[in-house]
mmCIF file of C-alpha atoms (C1' of nucleotides) and ligand atoms in Angstrom:
data_model
loop_
_atom_site.group_PDB
_atom_site.id
_atom_site.type_symbol
_atom_site.label_atom_id
_atom_site.label_comp_id
_atom_site.label_asym_id
_atom_site.label_seq_id
_atom_site.Cartn_x
_atom_site.Cartn_y
_atom_site.Cartn_z
ATOM 1 C CA MET A 1 15.006 17.944 8.488
ATOM 2 C CA THR A 2 17.629 21.390 8.349
ATOM 3 C CA THR A 3 15.536 23.274 6.168
ATOM 4 C CA LEU A 4 17.646 23.768 2.509
ATOM 5 C CA SER A 5 18.088 26.955 1.173
ATOM 6 C CA ALA A 6 16.795 27.138 -2.717
ATOM 7 C CA ASN A 7 20.660 27.530 -3.939
ATOM 8 C CA GLU A 8 21.324 24.292 -2.451
ATOM 9 C CA ILE A 9 18.170 22.828 -3.690
ATOM 10 C CA VAL A 10 19.401 23.846 -6.956
ATOM 11 C CA GLY A 11 22.926 22.625 -6.357
ATOM 12 C CA ARG A 12 21.716 19.357 -5.592
ATOM 13 C CA LEU A 13 19.152 18.616 -8.808
ATOM 14 C CA LYS A 14 22.533 19.743 -10.607
ATOM 15 C CA LEU A 15 24.547 17.624 -8.919
ATOM 16 C CA HIS A 16 22.627 14.535 -10.444
ATOM 17 C CA GLY A 17 22.161 15.399 -13.608
ATOM 18 C CA LEU A 18 18.885 17.108 -13.608
ATOM 19 C CA ARG A 19 17.866 20.174 -15.100
ATOM 20 C CA VAL A 20 16.362 22.939 -12.742
ATOM 21 C CA THR A 21 12.990 23.229 -14.358
ATOM 22 C CA PRO A 22 10.188 25.460 -11.756
ATOM 23 C CA GLN A 23 8.051 22.512 -11.715
ATOM 24 C CA ARG A 24 10.986 19.827 -10.531
ATOM 25 C CA PHE A 25 12.721 22.491 -7.788
ATOM 26 C CA ALA A 26 8.731 23.043 -6.490
ATOM 27 C CA VAL A 27 8.196 19.236 -6.306
ATOM 28 C CA TYR A 28 11.384 18.691 -4.496
ATOM 29 C CA GLU A 29 11.002 21.542 -2.139
ATOM 30 C CA ASN A 30 8.139 20.906 -0.918
ATOM 31 C CA LEU A 31 9.273 17.388 -0.360
ATOM 32 C CA LEU A 32 12.067 18.167 1.248
ATOM 33 C CA ASN A 33 9.828 20.721 3.684
ATOM 34 C CA ARG A 34 7.060 18.079 5.026
ATOM 35 C CA ILE A 35 8.057 15.121 7.001
ATOM 36 C CA ASP A 36 3.765 13.648 5.942
ATOM 37 C CA HIS A 37 5.125 11.257 3.155
ATOM 38 C CA PRO A 38 2.608 12.750 1.027
ATOM 39 C CA THR A 39 0.519 10.841 -2.397
ATOM 40 C CA VAL A 40 0.869 12.519 -5.307
ATOM 41 C CA GLU A 41 -2.655 13.948 -5.154
ATOM 42 C CA GLN A 42 -1.362 15.747 -1.965
ATOM 43 C CA LEU A 43 1.680 16.721 -3.435
ATOM 44 C CA LEU A 44 -0.694 18.386 -6.518
ATOM 45 C CA VAL A 45 -2.912 20.123 -4.243
ATOM 46 C CA GLU A 46 -0.688 21.717 -2.163
ATOM 47 C CA LEU A 47 2.007 22.957 -4.940
ATOM 48 C CA ASN A 48 -0.718 24.566 -6.680
ATOM 49 C CA GLN A 49 -2.944 25.902 -4.309
ATOM 50 C CA ALA A 50 -1.826 29.781 -4.639
ATOM 51 C CA GLY A 51 -1.824 29.671 -8.853
ATOM 52 C CA PRO A 52 -0.849 26.861 -10.872
ATOM 53 C CA VAL A 53 2.496 25.786 -10.580
ATOM 54 C CA SER A 54 2.602 21.906 -12.297
ATOM 55 C CA SER A 55 0.219 19.585 -13.638
ATOM 56 C CA GLN A 56 -0.393 15.993 -12.895
ATOM 57 C CA ALA A 57 1.637 14.584 -15.386
ATOM 58 C CA THR A 58 4.731 16.739 -14.775
ATOM 59 C CA ILE A 59 4.493 15.797 -10.539
ATOM 60 C CA TYR A 60 4.731 12.324 -11.687
ATOM 61 C CA ASN A 61 7.662 12.841 -14.123
ATOM 62 C CA SER A 62 9.122 15.016 -11.520
ATOM 63 C CA LEU A 63 8.722 12.370 -8.806
ATOM 64 C CA GLN A 64 10.420 9.269 -11.394
ATOM 65 C CA ALA A 65 13.180 11.779 -12.112
ATOM 66 C CA LEU A 66 14.216 12.441 -8.576
ATOM 67 C CA ARG A 67 13.783 8.639 -7.798
ATOM 68 C CA GLU A 68 15.859 7.708 -10.630
ATOM 69 C CA VAL A 69 18.829 9.817 -9.381
ATOM 70 C CA GLY A 70 18.162 8.965 -5.591
ATOM 71 C CA LEU A 71 16.799 11.724 -4.057
ATOM 72 C CA VAL A 72 13.348 10.753 -3.588
ATOM 73 C CA ARG A 73 12.009 7.266 -2.531
ATOM 74 C CA GLN A 74 8.636 5.634 -2.066
ATOM 75 C CA VAL A 75 7.065 4.291 1.024
ATOM 76 C CA LEU A 76 4.839 1.187 0.639
ATOM 77 C CA LEU A 77 2.991 1.623 3.773
ATOM 78 C CA GLU A 78 -1.029 0.939 2.749
ATOM 79 C CA GLU A 79 -2.547 -0.728 0.525
ATOM 80 C CA GLY A 80 -3.055 0.956 -2.976
ATOM 81 C CA VAL A 81 -1.554 4.067 -1.455
ATOM 82 C CA VAL A 82 2.029 5.131 -2.766
ATOM 83 C CA ARG A 83 3.606 7.579 -0.758
ATOM 84 C CA TYR A 84 6.903 9.976 -1.569
ATOM 85 C CA ASP A 85 9.888 10.578 0.671
ATOM 86 C CA ALA A 86 12.823 12.953 0.605
ATOM 87 C CA ASN A 87 14.187 11.253 3.445
ATOM 88 C CA VAL A 88 16.493 8.667 1.547
ATOM 89 C CA ASP A 89 19.228 8.063 4.271
ATOM 90 C CA PRO A 90 18.242 4.077 5.506
ATOM 91 C CA HIS A 91 15.245 4.575 8.400
ATOM 92 C CA HIS A 92 11.978 2.537 8.958
ATOM 93 C CA HIS A 93 8.698 4.089 9.548
ATOM 94 C CA PHE A 94 5.748 4.145 12.530
ATOM 95 C CA ARG A 95 1.986 4.069 11.260
ATOM 96 C CA CYS A 96 -0.975 5.268 12.957
ATOM 97 C CA HIS A 97 -3.852 3.009 12.023
ATOM 98 C CA SER A 98 -6.111 4.824 14.033
ATOM 99 C CA CYS A 99 -5.152 8.772 12.664
ATOM 100 C CA GLY A 100 -3.138 7.876 9.482
ATOM 101 C CA HIS A 101 0.098 9.677 11.242
ATOM 102 C CA ILE A 102 3.153 8.128 9.954
ATOM 103 C CA GLU A 103 6.469 9.327 11.451
ATOM 104 C CA ASP A 104 10.273 8.092 10.924
ATOM 105 C CA ILE A 105 11.777 6.034 12.744
ATOM 106 C CA PRO A 106 15.682 6.053 13.296
ATOM 107 C CA TRP A 107 17.779 3.825 11.513
ATOM 108 C CA GLU A 108 19.446 2.868 14.575
ATOM 109 C CA ALA A 109 16.637 1.866 16.407
ATOM 110 C CA PHE A 110 16.597 -1.875 15.302
ATOM 111 C CA HIS A 111 20.938 -2.048 14.924
ATOM 112 C CA GLU A 112 22.162 -5.125 13.189
ATOM 113 C CA VAL A 113 19.217 -6.938 14.411
ATOM 114 C CA VAL A 114 18.680 -7.835 10.884
ATOM 115 C CA GLN A 115 22.418 -9.364 9.733
ATOM 116 C CA SER A 116 22.613 -12.122 12.226
ATOM 117 C CA SER A 117 18.908 -13.407 12.266
ATOM 118 C CA LEU A 118 18.467 -14.607 8.853
ATOM 119 C CA ARG A 119 19.261 -17.968 7.635
ATOM 120 C CA PRO A 120 22.516 -18.858 5.710
ATOM 121 C CA GLY A 121 21.718 -18.566 2.070
ATOM 122 C CA LEU A 122 20.335 -15.381 2.006
ATOM 123 C CA ARG A 123 22.403 -11.889 1.532
ATOM 124 C CA PRO A 124 20.729 -9.155 2.654
ATOM 125 C CA ASP A 125 21.274 -5.598 1.277
ATOM 126 C CA ARG A 126 18.644 -3.478 2.596
ATOM 127 C CA TYR A 127 15.519 -3.757 4.923
ATOM 128 C CA GLU A 128 12.850 -2.214 6.497
ATOM 129 C CA VAL A 129 11.023 -2.232 9.897
ATOM 130 C CA THR A 130 7.297 -1.140 9.188
ATOM 131 C CA VAL A 131 5.535 -0.596 12.704
ATOM 132 C CA MET A 132 1.993 -0.095 13.283
ATOM 133 C CA GLY A 133 0.182 1.092 16.270
ATOM 134 C CA THR A 134 -0.981 3.808 18.040
ATOM 135 C CA CYS A 135 0.057 7.525 17.775
ATOM 136 C CA ASP A 136 0.479 9.412 21.777
ATOM 137 C CA ARG A 137 -2.850 11.653 20.068
ATOM 138 C CA CYS A 138 -4.799 8.526 19.472
ATOM 139 C CA GLN A 139 -4.230 6.338 22.852
ATOM 140 C CA PRO A 140 -6.814 3.933 23.084
ATOM 141 C CA PRO A 141 -9.071 4.653 26.755
ATOM 142 C CA GLU A 142 -6.947 2.785 28.877
ATOM 143 C CA PRO A 143 -7.060 3.469 32.224
ATOM 144 C CA GLN A 144 -3.268 3.310 33.464
ATOM 145 C CA ASP A 145 -0.962 0.929 32.832
ATOM 146 C CA ALA A 146 2.748 1.232 31.526
ATOM 147 C CA VAL A 147 4.950 -0.817 29.459
ATOM 148 C CA MET B 1 2.518 -25.277 5.507
ATOM 149 C CA THR B 2 1.228 -28.598 6.691
ATOM 150 C CA THR B 3 -1.546 -29.621 3.742
ATOM 151 C CA LEU B 4 -4.893 -29.391 5.056
ATOM 152 C CA SER B 5 -7.560 -31.766 3.626
ATOM 153 C CA ALA B 6 -10.499 -30.925 2.193
ATOM 154 C CA ASN B 7 -12.816 -31.396 5.416
ATOM 155 C CA GLU B 8 -10.548 -28.889 7.407
ATOM 156 C CA ILE B 9 -10.575 -26.111 4.442
ATOM 157 C CA VAL B 10 -14.485 -26.409 4.316
ATOM 158 C CA GLY B 11 -14.240 -26.229 8.433
ATOM 159 C CA ARG B 12 -12.450 -23.560 8.220
ATOM 160 C CA LEU B 13 -14.694 -21.562 6.197
ATOM 161 C CA LYS B 14 -17.754 -22.648 8.066
ATOM 162 C CA LEU B 15 -15.993 -21.274 10.986
ATOM 163 C CA HIS B 16 -15.524 -17.831 10.305
ATOM 164 C CA GLY B 17 -19.081 -17.779 8.684
ATOM 165 C CA LEU B 18 -18.441 -18.017 5.183
ATOM 166 C CA ARG B 19 -20.248 -20.118 2.583
ATOM 167 C CA VAL B 20 -18.687 -22.525 0.980
ATOM 168 C CA THR B 21 -18.867 -22.344 -2.507
ATOM 169 C CA PRO B 22 -16.608 -24.115 -5.226
ATOM 170 C CA GLN B 23 -14.845 -21.036 -6.044
ATOM 171 C CA ARG B 24 -13.953 -19.753 -2.602
ATOM 172 C CA PHE B 25 -13.164 -23.168 -1.440
ATOM 173 C CA ALA B 26 -10.741 -23.362 -4.404
ATOM 174 C CA VAL B 27 -9.125 -20.054 -4.159
ATOM 175 C CA TYR B 28 -8.082 -20.901 -0.482
ATOM 176 C CA GLU B 29 -6.811 -23.871 -1.104
ATOM 177 C CA ASN B 30 -4.765 -22.977 -3.685
ATOM 178 C CA LEU B 31 -3.330 -20.172 -1.521
ATOM 179 C CA LEU B 32 -2.746 -22.593 0.995
ATOM 180 C CA ASN B 33 -0.768 -25.201 -0.747
ATOM 181 C CA ARG B 34 1.362 -22.525 -2.094
ATOM 182 C CA ILE B 35 4.192 -20.550 -0.418
ATOM 183 C CA ASP B 36 4.973 -18.127 -2.957
ATOM 184 C CA HIS B 37 2.531 -15.183 -2.406
ATOM 185 C CA PRO B 38 0.863 -15.187 -5.465
ATOM 186 C CA THR B 39 -1.011 -11.939 -7.259
ATOM 187 C CA VAL B 40 -4.472 -12.170 -8.427
ATOM 188 C CA GLU B 41 -3.365 -12.739 -11.827
ATOM 189 C CA GLN B 42 -1.431 -15.609 -11.102
ATOM 190 C CA LEU B 43 -4.071 -16.929 -8.994
ATOM 191 C CA LEU B 44 -6.724 -16.582 -11.948
ATOM 192 C CA VAL B 45 -4.099 -18.320 -14.561
ATOM 193 C CA GLU B 46 -3.610 -21.681 -11.951
ATOM 194 C CA LEU B 47 -7.265 -21.766 -10.783
ATOM 195 C CA ASN B 48 -8.825 -22.106 -14.485
ATOM 196 C CA GLN B 49 -5.647 -23.590 -15.991
ATOM 197 C CA ALA B 50 -7.794 -27.172 -16.394
ATOM 198 C CA GLY B 51 -10.976 -25.539 -17.125
ATOM 199 C CA PRO B 52 -12.683 -22.826 -16.188
ATOM 200 C CA VAL B 53 -13.218 -22.702 -11.935
ATOM 201 C CA SER B 54 -13.421 -18.830 -11.324
ATOM 202 C CA SER B 55 -13.592 -15.728 -12.845
ATOM 203 C CA GLN B 56 -11.438 -12.756 -11.984
ATOM 204 C CA ALA B 57 -14.390 -10.898 -10.090
ATOM 205 C CA THR B 58 -14.553 -13.931 -8.093
ATOM 206 C CA ILE B 59 -11.363 -14.362 -6.706
ATOM 207 C CA TYR B 60 -11.359 -10.830 -5.872
ATOM 208 C CA ASN B 61 -14.447 -11.155 -4.241
ATOM 209 C CA SER B 62 -13.132 -14.573 -2.381
ATOM 210 C CA LEU B 63 -10.387 -12.680 -1.042
ATOM 211 C CA GLN B 64 -11.789 -9.921 -0.011
ATOM 212 C CA ALA B 65 -14.219 -12.283 2.352
ATOM 213 C CA LEU B 66 -11.389 -14.073 3.319
ATOM 214 C CA ARG B 67 -9.167 -11.316 4.448
ATOM 215 C CA GLU B 68 -12.343 -9.924 6.492
ATOM 216 C CA VAL B 69 -12.317 -12.915 8.437
ATOM 217 C CA GLY B 70 -8.523 -13.171 8.818
ATOM 218 C CA LEU B 71 -8.070 -16.194 7.034
ATOM 219 C CA VAL B 72 -5.686 -14.468 4.434
ATOM 220 C CA ARG B 73 -3.246 -11.367 3.979
ATOM 221 C CA GLN B 74 -2.278 -9.352 1.310
ATOM 222 C CA VAL B 75 1.568 -8.394 1.250
ATOM 223 C CA LEU B 76 3.190 -5.499 -0.033
ATOM 224 C CA LEU B 77 6.492 -5.499 -1.298
ATOM 225 C CA GLU B 78 6.606 -4.469 -4.791
ATOM 226 C CA GLU B 79 5.109 -1.144 -5.883
ATOM 227 C CA GLY B 80 1.910 -1.901 -7.731
ATOM 228 C CA VAL B 81 2.287 -5.440 -7.174
ATOM 229 C CA VAL B 82 -0.365 -6.779 -4.113
ATOM 230 C CA ARG B 83 0.570 -10.083 -3.144
ATOM 231 C CA TYR B 84 -1.682 -12.715 -0.954
ATOM 232 C CA ASP B 85 -0.791 -14.808 1.762
ATOM 233 C CA ALA B 86 -2.701 -17.640 3.121
ATOM 234 C CA ASN B 87 -0.322 -17.615 6.755
ATOM 235 C CA VAL B 88 -1.688 -15.197 9.059
ATOM 236 C CA ASP B 89 0.578 -15.706 11.479
ATOM 237 C CA PRO B 90 3.184 -12.764 12.003
ATOM 238 C CA HIS B 91 6.049 -13.464 10.233
ATOM 239 C CA HIS B 92 8.338 -11.569 7.709
ATOM 240 C CA HIS B 93 9.332 -11.487 4.559
ATOM 241 C CA PHE B 94 12.337 -11.953 2.693
ATOM 242 C CA ARG B 95 12.505 -10.592 -1.429
ATOM 243 C CA CYS B 96 15.331 -11.449 -3.517
ATOM 244 C CA HIS B 97 15.990 -8.502 -6.210
ATOM 245 C CA SER B 98 17.726 -10.525 -8.696
ATOM 246 C CA CYS B 99 15.037 -13.246 -9.076
ATOM 247 C CA GLY B 100 12.007 -11.694 -7.407
ATOM 248 C CA HIS B 101 11.633 -14.920 -5.265
ATOM 249 C CA ILE B 102 9.768 -14.335 -1.447
ATOM 250 C CA GLU B 103 10.111 -15.962 1.098
ATOM 251 C CA ASP B 104 9.072 -16.081 4.819
ATOM 252 C CA ILE B 105 11.124 -15.486 7.870
ATOM 253 C CA PRO B 106 10.024 -17.156 10.759
ATOM 254 C CA TRP B 107 8.760 -14.357 13.646
ATOM 255 C CA GLU B 108 11.007 -15.333 15.860
ATOM 256 C CA ALA B 109 14.425 -13.718 13.400
ATOM 257 C CA PHE B 110 13.647 -10.192 15.299
ATOM 258 C CA HIS B 111 12.297 -11.301 18.516
ATOM 259 C CA GLU B 112 11.541 -8.569 20.757
ATOM 260 C CA VAL B 113 13.442 -6.259 18.831
ATOM 261 C CA VAL B 114 10.862 -3.474 18.578
ATOM 262 C CA GLN B 115 9.010 -3.415 21.453
ATOM 263 C CA SER B 116 12.013 -2.183 23.489
ATOM 264 C CA SER B 117 13.205 -0.066 20.801
ATOM 265 C CA LEU B 118 10.758 2.535 20.119
ATOM 266 C CA ARG B 119 10.115 6.344 21.704
ATOM 267 C CA PRO B 120 7.844 6.790 24.140
ATOM 268 C CA GLY B 121 4.363 8.008 23.321
ATOM 269 C CA LEU B 122 3.582 5.026 20.146
ATOM 270 C CA ARG B 123 2.360 2.203 21.351
ATOM 271 C CA PRO B 124 3.076 -0.170 18.541
ATOM 272 C CA ASP B 125 0.682 -3.713 17.817
ATOM 273 C CA ARG B 126 2.161 -4.740 15.164
ATOM 274 C CA TYR B 127 5.655 -4.678 12.877
ATOM 275 C CA GLU B 128 6.475 -6.772 9.830
ATOM 276 C CA VAL B 129 10.369 -6.900 8.330
ATOM 277 C CA THR B 130 10.904 -6.902 5.098
ATOM 278 C CA VAL B 131 14.182 -7.481 4.136
ATOM 279 C CA MET B 132 15.620 -7.447 0.268
ATOM 280 C CA GLY B 133 18.705 -9.461 -1.018
ATOM 281 C CA THR B 134 20.230 -12.319 -3.167
ATOM 282 C CA CYS B 135 18.783 -15.923 -2.561
ATOM 283 C CA ASP B 136 21.029 -18.576 -2.858
ATOM 284 C CA ARG B 137 20.067 -19.527 -6.592
ATOM 285 C CA CYS B 138 21.051 -16.148 -7.343
ATOM 286 C CA GLN B 139 24.643 -15.647 -5.542
ATOM 287 C CA PRO B 140 26.489 -12.606 -7.372
ATOM 288 C CA PRO B 141 29.645 -13.460 -9.202
ATOM 289 C CA GLU B 142 31.695 -13.791 -6.590
ATOM 290 C CA PRO B 143 34.706 -16.689 -7.121
ATOM 291 C CA GLN B 144 34.758 -19.544 -4.605
ATOM 292 C CA ASP B 145 33.549 -19.133 -0.643
ATOM 293 C CA ALA B 146 31.291 -21.070 0.931
ATOM 294 C CA VAL B 147 28.321 -20.557 3.848
ATOM 295 C "C1'" DT C 1 -37.915 -29.164 -1.130
ATOM 296 C "C1'" DT C 2 -38.425 -24.466 -0.737
ATOM 297 C "C1'" DG C 3 -37.023 -19.695 0.422
ATOM 298 C "C1'" DT C 4 -34.205 -16.696 0.191
ATOM 299 C "C1'" DA C 5 -29.944 -14.532 1.228
ATOM 300 C "C1'" DT C 6 -25.368 -14.662 -0.695
ATOM 301 C "C1'" DT C 7 -22.390 -15.552 -4.209
ATOM 302 C "C1'" DT C 8 -21.166 -15.424 -9.079
ATOM 303 C "C1'" DT C 9 -20.701 -13.119 -13.319
ATOM 304 C "C1'" DA C 10 -19.505 -10.184 -17.704
ATOM 305 C "C1'" DG C 11 -18.939 -6.263 -18.401
ATOM 306 C "C1'" DA C 12 -18.985 -1.652 -17.376
ATOM 307 C "C1'" DA C 13 -16.728 2.049 -14.581
ATOM 308 C "C1'" DC C 14 -13.422 3.809 -11.828
ATOM 309 C "C1'" DT C 15 -8.931 5.098 -10.268
ATOM 310 C "C1'" DA C 16 -3.857 5.779 -10.165
ATOM 311 C "C1'" DT C 17 -0.802 5.726 -13.538
ATOM 312 C "C1'" DT C 18 1.653 6.211 -17.867
ATOM 313 C "C1'" DC C 19 1.967 7.331 -23.022
ATOM 314 C "C1'" DT C 20 1.519 10.433 -26.841
ATOM 315 C "C1'" DG C 21 2.522 14.507 -29.376
ATOM 316 C "C1'" DA C 22 2.860 19.792 -29.985
ATOM 317 C "C1'" DC C 23 4.148 22.994 -27.939
ATOM 318 C "C1'" DT C 24 7.849 25.298 -24.518
ATOM 319 C "C1'" DT C 25 12.501 25.977 -22.069
ATOM 320 C "C1'" DA C 26 16.945 25.363 -19.823
ATOM 321 C "C1'" DA C 27 21.452 25.461 -20.274
ATOM 322 C "C1'" DG C 28 25.793 25.006 -23.094
ATOM 323 C "C1'" DA C 29 28.350 26.724 -27.469
ATOM 324 C "C1'" DG C 30 29.554 30.451 -29.977
ATOM 325 C "C1'" DC D 1 23.503 37.943 -25.576
ATOM 326 C "C1'" DT D 2 21.729 34.626 -29.172
ATOM 327 C "C1'" DC D 3 21.387 30.318 -31.307
ATOM 328 C "C1'" DT D 4 20.230 25.372 -31.126
ATOM 329 C "C1'" DT D 5 18.758 21.521 -29.478
ATOM 330 C "C1'" DA D 6 18.122 17.758 -25.797
ATOM 331 C "C1'" DA D 7 14.856 17.784 -22.497
ATOM 332 C "C1'" DG D 8 11.073 18.699 -20.345
ATOM 333 C "C1'" DT D 9 5.875 20.808 -19.821
ATOM 334 C "C1'" DC D 10 1.167 19.068 -20.038
ATOM 335 C "C1'" DA D 11 -3.753 18.289 -21.963
ATOM 336 C "C1'" DG D 12 -5.460 14.704 -23.066
ATOM 337 C "C1'" DA D 13 -5.694 9.473 -24.393
ATOM 338 C "C1'" DA D 14 -4.505 5.098 -23.207
ATOM 339 C "C1'" DT D 15 -3.723 1.045 -19.580
ATOM 340 C "C1'" DA D 16 -4.049 -1.735 -15.906
ATOM 341 C "C1'" DG D 17 -5.458 -3.225 -11.868
ATOM 342 C "C1'" DT D 18 -9.728 -3.034 -9.274
ATOM 343 C "C1'" DT D 19 -14.278 -2.699 -7.896
ATOM 344 C "C1'" DC D 20 -19.623 -2.064 -9.301
ATOM 345 C "C1'" DT D 21 -23.858 -3.825 -11.185
ATOM 346 C "C1'" DA D 22 -27.571 -6.136 -11.877
ATOM 347 C "C1'" DA D 23 -28.952 -10.445 -13.677
ATOM 348 C "C1'" DA D 24 -28.938 -15.585 -12.615
ATOM 349 C "C1'" DA D 25 -27.272 -19.738 -10.189
ATOM 350 C "C1'" DT D 26 -26.606 -21.405 -5.296
ATOM 351 C "C1'" DA D 27 -25.839 -22.537 -0.679
ATOM 352 C "C1'" DC D 28 -28.002 -23.844 3.138
ATOM 353 C "C1'" DA D 29 -31.424 -23.527 6.767
ATOM 354 C "C1'" DA D 30 -35.838 -24.618 7.389
HETATM 355 MN MN1 MN E 1 10.494 8.406 5.969
HETATM 356 MN MN1 MN E 2 4.535 -15.042 4.043
HETATM 357 ZN ZN1 ZN E 3 -2.906 8.855 15.530
HETATM 358 ZN ZN1 ZN E 4 17.261 -14.862 -6.256
#
DNA sequence: TTGTATTTTAGAACTATTCTGACTTAAGAG
DNA sequence: CTCTTAAGTCAGAATAGTTCTAAAATACAA
């Protein structure tokens, strides 16, 4: 989450062979500066809030280009909702089904569990845990109890 | 995976307050008898293979009804692909990114890992592990080795 | 059997995403 | 710089998965 400078963002794009257009820059910069895993619609609204920056088609194009070089990934947690994430380091996700809040779960949280637990024959090379539950702000009306 | 008799299937539907129509029965029965997590399209083709059984709209309707009473669940593993599963017991999924084969991973495989590994404040009530890798039939071109 | 709320269905509508093709631009070469 | 052109942008059309509509059919309780 360390905020990247404009130069660093440009550097990353060029490093991956992407031309630096204002639209592409804006999409990536915006995605880097938020932790909420936005949808295309949300990106579109926020980017064009203070005057037009990017068309819808270009946001789709930019996300696709960024995805192809591995700077951005999709996150699929809900049916019919595609979210985008500029955190491409392996990690997991938590989703509050009360308020919809989504947050990252560090990769280390489920350390090494998977590799050892699969049946022989399956060669895992990636895995991801999705946890659904209730976040801090949405605790259900329970009186008092601990884990 | 124990094959259910027609009577048992009817019983389940009624138990959940669903009327037993030929279409709804066929959708649920088909889903119970396969382990491949089919899409709507695949269900449509297979159900109507030997003469018309159910329209597309009715398959969507049936799946929605079955889902609402908890007899069927969706499985989201790939972008833009919604799959259905009549196994509603908690379990995880493996997906071979070579052939697309999908298989269940028993719930016990990752027993108790999650509950203990989350930050305080989050109350998990469901979680799911998605493992991507290579299945038996798609082992990469390695010379010789055994399991 | 009958009555009625539910279900089925073809086709229309809707929605997220991709495509099209004319125009614009980033950036390397000279 | 200026030129050149492959790459990018964008409005609108097209596509695809899903839901809606409303008329006809039907499950099932009485
Ligand atoms: Mn994330
Ligand atoms: Mn399954
Ligand atoms: Zn919440
Ligand atoms: Zn395979």
